[in-house]
């Protein structure tokens, strides 16, 4: 019988040479006349160990990593196909503390199954959520989602059940489900990992949304920076359709639901839901005024459920195990789990799915292991380019929508970027304004013009020209952007700027009292 | 340079005609033109507008809004360097400086021999392996000046 060897095809693993490792292991196995079946799985999310390979042994899967091309022959010599000792051996995968201490609900199968094997998906509990949803009425499904407490994982944190209920109750001949896969925040990669590592869970979540809310067509708006996700999604859609999990009369339900992937064109603003809808309609990604909300009048004016990849990928387990099961995780009004993405200057960057409430300190030190280069940690940006910078002294904040907001930040899409003591926060604040200027859709003045003026003011502060007056004006400008911008881009860009100014005034040449 | 104005009319016509009935057809059309030609020739705007029965202004507005749609033909090899926060935290700035020096061009420029085009990107979603770059379609994680130079040497053959 052949031995199964798992080598990720996740683009992070590929970026570290996984393709060459797969080729080398295949070639070496043939040379030694060994029967090896290579499975190209998703990533377990332990990126400092990528390419991390696994071998299925009679006592479970064991891992080795990070593997370089030069290690392949020695792995065979060490008998890795039966779990042999090697300097890169990591032991049983499930026992690696980084993984063992996680609470993987949405990511339960990522890195474990073959992403394109529908059989694998079904064997690991796949499509049980859809089967149950088909036995319920649309209103009952929506109730299950509402009772789970699931909130939008894209960043806004809006309760998913309320969106669904609105779309369900809005009468229309045509409704849509749109999956926001325009994961543009620096420091985030959870959507990509799902789409590359367990695409069926997203398709299942979208099908549940469509069939329960009365939508027959689904679109995945995928950013163009994710070519591997595109290939995986298209292959998974074809496989799901071939087995009637998509298409006409899904699983003999009498209802139809199809999914098409649409690729974006490098505009960050298209991650904003109304700009995304405009883009899907073939227009510039200009933010719309609300109301009407997309749930009432969205794509092509039809009622549209718009949810992020992680939100939709969390639906199957909620339907399978019930809203109460999901709600049992988390704290306060933040229920369930969230995939926190550890990035930047960390020893152990990667994906950590935990119930809400874990502290930033725990994530950064216990999981992340502190800075990669061993220098003192100075700042952590939480929630992407529109998120606040936290100083070391503020790391005890619980990762929970409300708790982070109480500290003047946002949880966003769960991205966490760590900086060491060489970071210049005045430069980072300028970058935040620059990014906003580059990506602004231009519809509202505070964002379009404010971002450029903000950049100029920061140049003046950095260059010590009218420093105190410029800082005062910058504060006023940020106040205007916060309160008068049309969407989160202009509205939240002041967060990284003002948090940098507040916690690291010295970087701006200001003497303010650091907190 | 005359070559700047040569563009493949037949390809654009084929793409626009085959996709014109898709909902929101303009984006998929521009996307495919960009993917196949490597740019969206300004002269193709009128053709696409005609096929979709849109004004040229509408098509130009969309083509010029999105960063991916290029208005000049790229070099044979496109190099993208992530400039976003996670890569900045891992010395992405020094890497970007190094790559600009090595190529002798700045961001948004193409080398005179038309071999290389350098583009900034804002996040490749490979933030756990920062800094990240894309060379000729291949994503490279934990990129360093040395790693870039090795890849560059192999692409550049005996040019130096």
Coordinates of C-alpha atoms in Angstrom, one line a residue, chain A residues 11-12 15-16 47-48 184-189 192 217 219 223-226 260 262-267 269-270 279-286 300 342-345 349-350 372 381 385 389 417-419 428 431 435 438-439 441, chain B residues 19 22-28 30-31 35 54 57-58 60-69 80 82-91 121-130 132-134 137-143 147:
Chain A
X11 CA 0.7 29.8 -2.1
X12 CA 2.6 30.6 1.1
X15 CA 6.5 30.8 -2.1
X16 CA 8.9 28.9 0.2
X47 CA 4.3 29.4 8.2
X48 CA 7.7 29.5 9.8
X184 CA -6.7 43.5 0.9
X185 CA -5.5 44.2 4.4
X186 CA -1.8 43.8 5.0
X187 CA -1.3 41.1 7.5
X188 CA -4.2 39.0 6.5
X189 CA -4.4 35.7 4.6
X192 CA -6.7 32.8 0.9
X217 CA -26.8 33.1 -8.2
X219 CA -20.5 35.5 -7.1
X223 CA -8.7 39.8 -5.7
X224 CA -6.3 39.4 -8.6
X225 CA -3.4 38.8 -6.3
X226 CA -4.7 35.3 -5.6
X260 CA -19.1 32.2 -10.5
X262 CA -15.1 37.2 -10.7
X263 CA -11.5 38.6 -10.4
X264 CA -10.9 42.1 -9.3
X265 CA -8.2 44.4 -10.6
X266 CA -6.1 45.6 -7.7
X267 CA -8.3 48.2 -6.1
X269 CA -11.6 50.0 -2.1
X270 CA -13.4 47.0 -3.8
X279 CA -17.2 46.6 -9.7
X280 CA -19.2 43.4 -10.2
X281 CA -21.6 45.5 -12.3
X282 CA -18.6 46.5 -14.5
X283 CA -18.1 49.9 -13.2
X284 CA -15.5 51.9 -11.2
X285 CA -15.3 50.7 -7.6
X286 CA -17.0 53.8 -6.2
X300 CA -27.9 45.1 -10.1
X342 CA 0.1 36.7 12.9
X343 CA 2.3 38.6 10.5
X344 CA 5.2 41.0 10.3
X345 CA 8.2 40.6 12.6
X349 CA 3.9 33.9 12.0
X350 CA 0.8 32.0 11.0
X372 CA 11.8 37.2 14.6
X381 CA -1.0 47.0 14.2
X385 CA -4.0 49.3 7.3
X389 CA -1.0 50.7 16.5
X417 CA 1.4 42.9 12.2
X418 CA 4.3 43.2 14.6
X419 CA 7.1 45.7 14.4
X428 CA 4.0 54.5 9.4
X431 CA 2.3 55.6 5.0
X435 CA -2.2 54.3 1.2
X438 CA -3.6 55.8 -3.5
X439 CA -6.7 53.7 -2.8
X441 CA -12.2 56.0 -4.8
Chain B
X19 CA -17.9 38.2 -23.0
X22 CA -22.0 38.6 -19.3
X23 CA -23.6 40.6 -16.5
X24 CA -21.3 43.5 -15.7
X25 CA -19.3 42.6 -18.8
X26 CA -16.8 45.4 -18.8
X27 CA -14.7 44.2 -15.9
X28 CA -14.3 40.6 -17.2
X30 CA -10.8 44.4 -19.3
X31 CA -9.4 41.8 -17.0
X35 CA -4.2 39.1 -18.7
X54 CA -21.1 52.3 -23.7
X57 CA -15.7 57.9 -21.3
X58 CA -17.3 55.1 -19.3
X60 CA -11.9 54.8 -20.0
X61 CA -13.2 55.6 -16.5
X62 CA -13.1 52.0 -15.5
X63 CA -9.9 51.1 -17.3
X64 CA -8.1 54.0 -15.5
X65 CA -9.6 53.4 -12.1
X66 CA -8.1 50.0 -11.4
X67 CA -4.3 49.6 -10.6
X68 CA -4.1 46.3 -12.5
X69 CA -5.0 47.8 -15.8
X80 CA 6.1 43.2 -8.1
X82 CA 4.9 44.4 -1.7
X83 CA 5.1 47.8 0.0
X84 CA 2.5 47.1 2.7
X85 CA 2.9 47.1 6.5
X86 CA 3.8 43.4 7.1
X87 CA 6.6 43.5 4.5
X88 CA 7.8 46.9 5.8
X89 CA 8.1 45.2 9.3
X90 CA 10.5 42.7 7.7
X91 CA 12.9 45.0 5.9
X121 CA 1.7 46.0 -4.8
X122 CA -0.1 46.5 -1.6
X123 CA -0.3 43.1 0.0
X124 CA 0.1 39.7 -1.7
X125 CA -1.5 37.8 1.2
X126 CA 1.7 36.2 2.0
X127 CA 2.3 38.2 5.2
X128 CA 3.4 35.2 7.3
X129 CA 6.3 34.9 4.9
X130 CA 7.2 38.6 4.6
X132 CA 7.0 39.0 -0.4
X133 CA 7.6 39.7 -4.1
X134 CA 6.4 38.3 -7.4
X137 CA 4.3 35.3 -11.9
X138 CA 6.1 33.4 -9.2
X139 CA 5.4 34.4 -5.6
X140 CA 8.6 34.5 -3.5
X141 CA 8.3 34.5 0.3
X142 CA 11.0 35.7 2.8
X143 CA 12.6 37.5 -0.1
X147 CA 17.4 35.6 -3.0

